[in-house]
Amino acid sequence: MSAKTSSKGAVSSSGYVIYLMPGMIGFALIVLLPFLMNIAISFTQWRGVGAPRFVGFANYERLLQDGLFWVAFDHSFAFIIAMAVVPTALGLFLAALLFDYIAERFGERASSFFRAGFYLPQILPIAVAGVLWGWILSPIGVLNAALKSVGLDFLAQNWLGDPKTALFSVMFVMVWLQLGYSLVVFMSGLSRVDPSLYEAAELDGASWLQRFRHITIAMLKPEIFVVGLTTTIAALKVFAPVYVLTQGGPNNATTVPSYFAYYHFFTTSRVGYGAAITTVQTLITVVLAYFFLRLQTGQINEAN
Amino acid sequence: MGEERGWTKVLSVPQQALGRYDERGIFGTGPLVGVPNYGEYVTVFYNKDIFAANNLQVPTSLAEFEAVMDAFVKKGITPIAEAANDYPAVHLWYELALSKSDHAWVENFQGLKAPLDTQPFLFASQKLQEWVDKGYVSKDATGLTASDMVAQFEAGKSPIVVTGTWYAGEFGAKIANFKLGNFLFPGNSIHPASTGNIWVVPKSAKSKDLAYDFIDITLGKDSQVSLGNAGGVALTVDASEISDPVGSELTRGANAITVANGLGYYPDWPVAGYYEVIRQKVQALVGGTITPEAAVDELTQTYNDAQAEAR
């Protein structure tokens, strides 16, 4: 009997394989193969043309001593704050606000309008958004002109050109860019929450903040973890906004591992070294993602 | 083919340098593989009206140049429109470095020959920072790009811009409310300069003769004169043949540079990825967030690394 079931199971699961093939082939060609090639290249010295020369761990040794890589890596934490922590927290709050305050008071249309507005940066091509923010944040740009016109001259800054403000300016743009993603996920999550929970809590005299804490956050835990994980990974490999806004400058104040790898891969043509940077970066991302997933399973088990 | 068609006669030796490559792929010597038909160099464009209104003459030495800029600063005008979040500040910095160098230095530097004599870089870095402190260049430049810089000059906000001849065409077309002039960076005999892109006929080309004829045409008098009149830098005709005053002046400048063997090329050429390092350091120098000594140390480090790897 059991043998029969298992053989039946085998037949049905092998039946699925054919449907998984396209995805697996795509994964192998676009992710797995380049990933393995990248690891192989990281053990060589290669200019991108000619034959790669095997150099063992030389690139990794150099990486450990390269101060700039660690500067770039430090900036990754700033980007985790700007792309994962702040957008998740703010997105949660705004989603709750739109869902049970704006929608209740001003109707669904108003809340949809704001949701679309917050999501717009996600649709804009990053190059366009970068150029626009470049104009806004330029020393002779819109932001400084606005500040000066209302008499706040002392607040006007050389936002992207001064190392003291450049990282914060880029972080601000990242919050603007990422907020829509978490907001939309949280709003769809909220529509799944049973309204009777809120009604019951309200009858028991729970304040908005108490309901937000004990119902909204508790019920949205799976979404919070998904958003937290995906945005953290996005922060660890951020490239395009930095490339468009500051190119890692001024004086490396905003450089990140991906930009650093790009720089060596394409401009100094130290392809092997660039590959080593990327491999270490992948390793760090995988380790962090692993802990994040462990934490998530722990929390969900606890909740159950 | 160069000799057969007379190109090696029409073009002077320095004008051929970027068309010749040796077996290591380094320019300057070896067979002629390509032919340029225009030149480019970094020069000083200025607003003749503002100079005249302040009774200022075109400076002929670095000291005179500084005196002119002092006069502007006293009037509350930032003399040089600059962009340090982009390539222009790199050109100004290299122009300053070349003021302390000679042809041998350029050859060693561009040829990646050890050890790098860093004196010109140190002088340029100190001078640039001094110019920012004195108000010749605004610190805001660290957040500006080339197009911002050009817009400030075109709007008459700053009377001077130190940039490439490639902007002459745009300046000629866009500037209507003041008279544009240009002069070579005062005191320098060597300038950031090169002959532009080269024409190359591929080995597998089907109609080589047509391609050679085409190159003949681009080097011919008619083409060169109209190039100059459009604000370009002509190579094979005399400046007097060009009627456009700016184009004529630019072509005269180019002749002066080639006659003096003053092609300094560009500072990022010897090392792959050097442009990025120089841009970052020059931006920090303008912003005052790095000392000239530290900037030169980092530039030397990158240069020496590249040299060690090239061996």
Coordinates of N, CA, C and O in Angstrom, one line a residue, chain A residues 48-188:
Chain A
G48 N 40.1 41.3 -18.8 CA 38.8 41.3 -19.5 C 39.1 40.8 -21.0 O 38.2 40.3 -21.6
V49 N 40.3 40.9 -21.4 CA 40.8 40.4 -22.7 C 42.0 39.5 -22.4 O 42.7 39.7 -21.4
G50 N 42.3 38.6 -23.3 CA 43.5 37.8 -23.2 C 43.1 36.6 -22.2 O 42.0 36.4 -21.9
A51 N 44.2 35.9 -21.8 CA 43.9 34.8 -20.9 C 44.0 35.1 -19.4 O 45.0 35.8 -19.1
P52 N 43.0 34.7 -18.6 CA 43.1 34.9 -17.2 C 44.3 34.2 -16.6 O 44.6 33.1 -17.0
R53 N 45.0 34.8 -15.6 CA 46.1 34.1 -15.0 C 45.7 33.7 -13.5 O 45.2 34.6 -12.8
F54 N 45.9 32.5 -13.2 CA 45.5 32.0 -11.8 C 46.4 32.6 -10.8 O 47.6 32.5 -10.9
V55 N 45.8 33.3 -9.8 CA 46.6 33.9 -8.7 C 46.2 33.4 -7.3 O 46.6 34.0 -6.3
G56 N 45.4 32.4 -7.2 CA 45.0 31.9 -5.9 C 44.1 32.9 -5.1 O 43.2 33.5 -5.7
F57 N 44.5 33.1 -3.9 CA 43.7 34.0 -3.0 C 44.2 35.5 -3.0 O 43.8 36.2 -2.2
A58 N 45.1 35.8 -4.0 CA 45.7 37.1 -4.0 C 44.6 38.2 -4.0 O 44.8 39.2 -3.3
N59 N 43.6 38.1 -4.8 CA 42.6 39.1 -4.9 C 41.9 39.3 -3.5 O 41.6 40.4 -3.1
Y60 N 41.6 38.2 -2.8 CA 41.0 38.2 -1.5 C 41.9 38.9 -0.5 O 41.4 39.6 0.4
E61 N 43.2 38.5 -0.6 CA 44.1 39.1 0.4 C 44.2 40.7 0.2 O 44.1 41.4 1.1
R62 N 44.2 41.1 -1.1 CA 44.2 42.5 -1.4 C 42.9 43.1 -0.8 O 42.9 44.3 -0.3
L63 N 41.8 42.4 -1.0 CA 40.5 43.0 -0.6 C 40.5 43.3 0.9 O 40.0 44.3 1.4
L64 N 41.0 42.3 1.7 CA 41.0 42.5 3.2 C 41.8 43.7 3.6 O 41.5 44.4 4.6
Q65 N 42.8 44.1 2.7 CA 43.6 45.3 3.1 C 43.1 46.5 2.4 O 43.7 47.6 2.7
D66 N 42.1 46.4 1.6 CA 41.7 47.6 0.8 C 40.7 48.4 1.7 O 39.5 48.0 1.9
G67 N 41.2 49.5 2.3 CA 40.4 50.3 3.1 C 39.1 50.7 2.5 O 38.0 50.8 3.1
L68 N 39.1 51.0 1.1 CA 38.0 51.5 0.4 C 36.8 50.5 0.4 O 35.7 50.9 0.5
F69 N 37.2 49.2 0.4 CA 36.1 48.2 0.4 C 35.3 48.3 1.7 O 34.1 48.2 1.7
W70 N 36.1 48.5 2.8 CA 35.4 48.5 4.1 C 34.6 49.8 4.3 O 33.6 49.8 4.9
V71 N 35.1 50.9 3.7 CA 34.3 52.1 3.7 C 33.0 51.9 3.0 O 31.9 52.2 3.5
A72 N 33.1 51.2 1.8 CA 31.9 50.9 1.0 C 31.0 50.1 1.8 O 29.8 50.2 1.8
F73 N 31.6 49.1 2.5 CA 30.7 48.1 3.2 C 30.0 48.9 4.4 O 28.9 48.6 4.7
D74 N 30.7 49.8 5.1 CA 30.1 50.6 6.1 C 28.9 51.3 5.6 O 27.8 51.4 6.2
H75 N 29.0 51.9 4.4 CA 27.9 52.6 3.8 C 26.7 51.7 3.6 O 25.6 52.1 3.5
S76 N 26.9 50.4 3.4 CA 25.8 49.4 3.2 C 24.9 49.5 4.4 O 23.7 49.4 4.2
F77 N 25.4 49.7 5.6 CA 24.5 49.8 6.8 C 23.7 51.1 6.7 O 22.5 51.0 7.0
A78 N 24.3 52.2 6.2 CA 23.4 53.4 6.0 C 22.3 53.1 5.0 O 21.2 53.6 5.2
F79 N 22.7 52.3 4.0 CA 21.6 52.0 3.0 C 20.6 51.0 3.5 O 19.4 51.1 3.1
I80 N 21.0 50.2 4.5 CA 20.0 49.3 5.1 C 19.0 50.2 5.9 O 17.8 50.0 5.8
I81 N 19.5 51.2 6.6 CA 18.6 52.1 7.3 C 17.7 52.8 6.3 O 16.5 52.9 6.5
A82 N 18.3 53.3 5.2 CA 17.5 54.1 4.3 C 16.6 53.3 3.4 O 15.6 53.8 2.9
M83 N 16.9 52.1 3.1 CA 16.1 51.3 2.1 C 15.3 50.2 2.8 O 14.3 49.8 2.2
A84 N 15.7 49.8 4.0 CA 14.9 48.7 4.7 C 14.2 49.2 6.0 O 13.0 49.2 6.1
V85 N 15.0 49.7 6.9 CA 14.4 50.1 8.2 C 13.4 51.2 8.1 O 12.2 51.1 8.5
V86 N 13.8 52.4 7.6 CA 12.9 53.5 7.5 C 11.7 53.3 6.6 O 10.6 53.5 7.1
P87 N 11.9 52.8 5.4 CA 10.7 52.5 4.6 C 9.7 51.5 5.2 O 8.5 51.6 5.0
T88 N 10.3 50.5 5.9 CA 9.4 49.5 6.5 C 8.6 50.1 7.6 O 7.3 50.0 7.6
A89 N 9.2 50.9 8.5 CA 8.6 51.5 9.6 C 7.6 52.5 9.1 O 6.4 52.5 9.5
L90 N 8.1 53.4 8.3 CA 7.2 54.5 7.8 C 6.1 53.9 6.9 O 4.9 54.4 7.0
G91 N 6.4 52.9 6.1 CA 5.4 52.3 5.2 C 4.3 51.7 6.0 O 3.1 51.8 5.7
L92 N 4.6 51.1 7.1 CA 3.7 50.4 8.0 C 2.7 51.5 8.6 O 1.5 51.3 8.5
F93 N 3.3 52.5 9.1 CA 2.5 53.6 9.7 C 1.6 54.2 8.6 O 0.4 54.4 8.9
L94 N 2.2 54.6 7.5 CA 1.4 55.2 6.4 C 0.3 54.3 5.9 O -0.8 54.7 5.6
A95 N 0.6 53.0 5.8 CA -0.4 52.0 5.3 C -1.6 52.0 6.2 O -2.8 52.1 5.8
A96 N -1.3 52.0 7.6 CA -2.4 51.9 8.5 C -3.2 53.2 8.5 O -4.4 53.2 8.5
L97 N -2.4 54.3 8.3 CA -3.1 55.6 8.3 C -4.0 55.7 7.1 O -5.2 56.2 7.2
L98 N -3.5 55.3 5.9 CA -4.3 55.4 4.7 C -5.5 54.4 4.8 O -6.6 54.7 4.4
F99 N -5.2 53.2 5.4 CA -6.2 52.2 5.4 C -7.4 52.5 6.3 O -8.6 52.4 5.9
D100 N -7.1 52.9 7.5 CA -8.2 53.1 8.4 C -8.5 54.5 8.9 O -9.3 54.7 9.8
Y101 N -7.7 55.4 8.3 CA -8.1 56.8 8.6 C -8.5 57.6 7.3 O -9.7 58.0 7.2
I102 N -7.6 57.6 6.3 CA -7.9 58.4 5.1 C -9.1 57.7 4.4 O -10.0 58.3 3.9
A103 N -9.0 56.3 4.2 CA -10.1 55.6 3.5 C -11.4 55.8 4.2 O -12.5 56.0 3.6
E104 N -11.5 55.8 5.6 CA -12.7 55.9 6.3 C -13.3 57.3 6.2 O -14.4 57.5 5.9
R105 N -12.4 58.3 6.3 CA -12.8 59.7 6.3 C -13.1 60.3 5.0 O -14.0 61.0 4.7
F106 N -12.1 60.0 4.0 CA -12.2 60.7 2.7 C -12.5 59.7 1.6 O -12.5 60.1 0.4
G107 N -12.8 58.4 1.9 CA -13.1 57.5 0.9 C -12.0 56.7 0.2 O -10.8 57.2 0.3
E108 N -12.3 55.7 -0.4 CA -11.4 54.8 -1.1 C -10.5 55.5 -2.1 O -9.3 55.3 -2.3
R109 N -11.2 56.5 -2.8 CA -10.5 57.1 -3.9 C -9.3 57.9 -3.4 O -8.2 57.9 -4.0
A110 N -9.5 58.6 -2.3 CA -8.4 59.4 -1.7 C -7.3 58.5 -1.3 O -6.1 58.8 -1.6
S111 N -7.6 57.3 -0.7 CA -6.5 56.5 -0.2 C -5.8 55.8 -1.4 O -4.6 55.7 -1.4
S112 N -6.6 55.5 -2.5 CA -5.9 55.0 -3.7 C -5.0 56.0 -4.3 O -3.9 55.7 -4.8
F113 N -5.5 57.2 -4.3 CA -4.7 58.3 -4.9 C -3.3 58.4 -4.2 O -2.3 58.5 -4.8
F114 N -3.3 58.4 -2.8 CA -2.1 58.5 -2.1 C -1.2 57.3 -2.3 O 0.0 57.4 -2.4
R115 N -1.9 56.1 -2.3 CA -1.1 54.9 -2.5 C -0.4 54.9 -3.9 O 0.8 54.6 -3.9
A116 N -1.1 55.4 -4.9 CA -0.4 55.5 -6.2 C 0.7 56.5 -6.2 O 1.8 56.3 -6.8
G117 N 0.5 57.6 -5.5 CA 1.5 58.7 -5.4 C 2.7 58.2 -4.7 O 3.8 58.4 -5.2
F118 N 2.6 57.4 -3.6 CA 3.7 56.9 -2.9 C 4.5 55.8 -3.8 O 5.7 55.6 -3.6
Y119 N 3.7 55.1 -4.7 CA 4.3 54.1 -5.5 C 5.0 54.6 -6.7 O 5.8 53.9 -7.3
L120 N 4.6 55.8 -7.1 CA 5.1 56.4 -8.4 C 6.7 56.3 -8.5 O 7.2 55.9 -9.6
P121 N 7.5 56.6 -7.5 CA 8.9 56.5 -7.6 C 9.4 55.1 -8.1 O 10.4 55.0 -8.7
Q122 N 8.6 54.1 -7.7 CA 9.0 52.7 -8.1 C 8.8 52.5 -9.6 O 9.5 51.6 -10.2
I123 N 7.9 53.2 -10.2 CA 7.7 53.1 -11.6 C 8.7 53.9 -12.5 O 9.1 53.5 -13.5
L124 N 9.0 55.1 -11.9 CA 9.9 55.9 -12.7 C 11.3 55.2 -13.0 O 11.8 54.6 -12.1
P125 N 11.8 55.4 -14.2 CA 13.1 54.8 -14.4 C 14.1 55.5 -13.5 O 14.1 56.7 -13.3
I126 N 15.0 54.7 -13.0 CA 15.9 55.2 -11.9 C 16.8 56.3 -12.5 O 17.2 57.3 -11.8
A127 N 17.2 56.2 -13.8 CA 18.0 57.3 -14.4 C 17.3 58.6 -14.4 O 17.9 59.6 -14.1
V128 N 16.0 58.6 -14.7 CA 15.2 59.8 -14.7 C 15.1 60.4 -13.3 O 15.4 61.6 -13.1
A129 N 14.8 59.5 -12.4 CA 14.6 60.0 -11.0 C 16.0 60.6 -10.5 O 16.0 61.6 -9.8
G130 N 17.1 59.9 -10.9 CA 18.4 60.4 -10.4 C 18.7 61.8 -11.0 O 19.2 62.6 -10.3
V131 N 18.4 62.0 -12.3 CA 18.7 63.3 -12.9 C 17.8 64.3 -12.2 O 18.3 65.4 -11.9
L132 N 16.5 64.0 -11.9 CA 15.6 65.0 -11.3 C 16.1 65.4 -9.9 O 16.2 66.5 -9.6
W133 N 16.5 64.4 -9.1 CA 17.0 64.7 -7.8 C 18.4 65.4 -7.9 O 18.6 66.2 -7.0
G134 N 19.2 65.1 -8.9 CA 20.4 65.9 -9.1 C 20.1 67.4 -9.3 O 20.8 68.2 -8.7
W135 N 19.0 67.7 -10.0 CA 18.6 69.1 -10.2 C 18.1 69.7 -8.9 O 18.4 70.8 -8.6
I136 N 17.3 68.9 -8.2 CA 16.7 69.4 -7.0 C 17.8 69.7 -6.0 O 17.8 70.7 -5.3
L137 N 18.8 68.8 -5.8 CA 19.8 68.9 -4.8 C 21.1 69.7 -5.2 O 22.0 69.8 -4.3
S138 N 21.2 70.1 -6.4 CA 22.3 70.9 -6.8 C 22.4 72.2 -6.0 O 21.5 72.7 -5.5
P139 N 23.7 72.7 -5.8 CA 23.8 73.9 -5.0 C 23.0 75.1 -5.6 O 22.7 76.0 -4.9
I140 N 22.8 75.0 -6.9 CA 22.0 76.1 -7.6 C 20.7 75.5 -8.0 O 20.0 75.9 -8.9
G141 N 20.2 74.4 -7.2 CA 19.0 73.7 -7.6 C 17.8 74.2 -6.9 O 17.8 75.2 -6.2
V142 N 16.7 73.4 -7.1 CA 15.4 73.8 -6.7 C 15.3 73.9 -5.2 O 14.7 74.9 -4.6
L143 N 15.8 73.0 -4.5 CA 15.7 72.9 -3.0 C 16.3 74.2 -2.4 O 15.7 74.9 -1.6
N144 N 17.6 74.5 -2.8 CA 18.2 75.7 -2.2 C 17.5 76.9 -2.6 O 17.4 77.9 -1.8
A145 N 17.0 77.0 -3.9 CA 16.3 78.2 -4.3 C 15.1 78.4 -3.4 O 14.7 79.5 -3.0
A146 N 14.4 77.3 -3.2 CA 13.1 77.3 -2.3 C 13.5 77.8 -0.9 O 12.8 78.7 -0.3
L147 N 14.6 77.2 -0.4 CA 15.0 77.6 1.0 C 15.3 79.1 1.1 O 14.9 79.8 2.0
K148 N 16.1 79.5 0.1 CA 16.5 80.9 0.1 C 15.3 81.9 -0.1 O 15.2 83.0 0.5
S149 N 14.3 81.5 -0.9 CA 13.2 82.3 -1.1 C 12.3 82.5 0.1 O 11.6 83.5 0.2
V150 N 12.4 81.6 1.1 CA 11.6 81.8 2.3 C 12.5 82.2 3.4 O 12.1 82.1 4.6
G151 N 13.7 82.6 3.1 CA 14.6 83.2 4.1 C 15.3 82.2 4.9 O 15.9 82.6 6.0
L152 N 15.4 81.0 4.5 CA 16.1 80.0 5.3 C 17.5 79.7 4.7 O 17.9 78.6 4.5
D153 N 18.2 80.8 4.3 CA 19.4 80.6 3.6 C 20.4 79.7 4.3 O 21.2 79.0 3.7
F154 N 20.4 79.8 5.6 CA 21.4 79.0 6.4 C 21.2 77.5 6.3 O 22.1 76.8 6.5
L155 N 20.0 77.1 5.8 CA 19.7 75.7 5.6 C 20.2 75.2 4.3 O 20.4 74.0 4.0
A156 N 20.4 76.1 3.3 CA 20.9 75.7 2.0 C 22.2 75.1 2.1 O 23.1 75.6 2.7
Q157 N 22.4 73.9 1.4 CA 23.6 73.2 1.4 C 24.1 72.8 0.0 O 23.2 72.8 -0.9
N158 N 25.3 72.4 0.0 CA 25.8 71.7 -1.3 C 25.5 70.2 -1.1 O 26.4 69.5 -0.8
W159 N 24.3 69.9 -1.2 CA 23.8 68.6 -0.8 C 24.6 67.4 -1.2 O 24.9 66.5 -0.4
L160 N 24.8 67.3 -2.5 CA 25.5 66.1 -3.0 C 27.1 66.3 -3.2 O 27.8 65.4 -3.3
G161 N 27.5 67.6 -3.0 CA 28.9 67.9 -3.2 C 29.7 67.9 -2.0 O 30.9 67.8 -2.0
D162 N 29.0 68.0 -0.8 CA 29.7 68.1 0.5 C 29.7 66.7 1.1 O 28.6 66.2 1.3
P163 N 30.9 66.1 1.5 CA 30.8 64.8 2.1 C 30.0 64.7 3.3 O 29.5 63.6 3.7
K164 N 29.8 65.8 4.0 CA 29.0 65.8 5.3 C 27.5 65.5 5.0 O 26.8 65.0 5.8
T165 N 27.0 66.0 3.8 CA 25.6 65.9 3.6 C 25.3 64.9 2.5 O 24.2 64.5 2.3
A166 N 26.3 64.5 1.7 CA 26.1 63.6 0.5 C 25.4 62.3 0.9 O 24.4 61.9 0.3
L167 N 25.9 61.6 1.9 CA 25.3 60.3 2.2 C 23.9 60.5 2.7 O 23.0 59.7 2.3
F168 N 23.6 61.5 3.5 CA 22.3 61.7 4.0 C 21.3 62.1 2.9 O 20.2 61.6 2.8
S169 N 21.8 62.9 1.9 CA 21.0 63.2 0.8 C 20.6 62.0 0.0 O 19.5 61.8 -0.4
V170 N 21.6 61.1 -0.3 CA 21.3 59.9 -1.1 C 20.4 59.0 -0.3 O 19.4 58.4 -0.8
M171 N 20.6 58.9 1.1 CA 19.7 58.1 1.9 C 18.2 58.6 1.8 O 17.3 57.9 1.7
F172 N 18.1 60.0 1.8 CA 16.7 60.5 1.7 C 16.1 60.1 0.4 O 14.9 59.7 0.4
V173 N 16.8 60.2 -0.7 CA 16.3 59.8 -2.0 C 15.9 58.4 -1.9 O 14.9 58.0 -2.5
M174 N 16.7 57.5 -1.3 CA 16.4 56.1 -1.2 C 15.1 55.8 -0.4 O 14.3 55.0 -0.8
V175 N 14.8 56.6 0.6 CA 13.6 56.5 1.4 C 12.4 56.8 0.4 O 11.4 56.0 0.3
W176 N 12.5 57.9 -0.3 CA 11.5 58.3 -1.2 C 11.2 57.2 -2.3 O 10.1 56.9 -2.6
L177 N 12.3 56.6 -2.7 CA 12.3 55.6 -3.7 C 11.6 54.3 -3.2 O 10.8 53.6 -3.9
Q178 N 11.9 53.9 -2.0 CA 11.5 52.6 -1.5 C 10.2 52.6 -0.8 O 9.6 51.5 -0.6
L179 N 9.7 53.7 -0.3 CA 8.5 53.8 0.5 C 7.3 53.1 -0.1 O 6.6 52.3 0.5
G180 N 7.1 53.4 -1.4 CA 6.0 52.9 -2.1 C 5.9 51.4 -2.1 O 4.8 50.8 -2.0
Y181 N 7.0 50.7 -2.2 CA 7.0 49.3 -2.3 C 6.5 48.7 -1.0 O 5.5 47.9 -1.0
S182 N 7.0 49.1 0.2 CA 6.5 48.5 1.4 C 5.1 49.0 1.7 O 4.2 48.2 2.2
L183 N 4.7 50.2 1.3 CA 3.4 50.7 1.6 C 2.3 49.8 0.8 O 1.3 49.4 1.4
V184 N 2.6 49.5 -0.4 CA 1.7 48.7 -1.2 C 1.5 47.3 -0.7 O 0.4 46.8 -0.6
V185 N 2.6 46.7 -0.3 CA 2.6 45.4 0.3 C 1.8 45.4 1.6 O 0.9 44.5 1.8
F186 N 2.0 46.4 2.5 CA 1.3 46.4 3.7 C -0.2 46.7 3.5 O -1.0 46.2 4.3
M187 N -0.5 47.5 2.6 CA -1.9 47.8 2.4 C -2.7 46.6 1.9 O -3.8 46.4 2.3
S188 N -2.0 45.8 1.0 CA -2.7 44.6 0.6 C -2.8 43.6 1.7 O -3.8 42.9 1.9

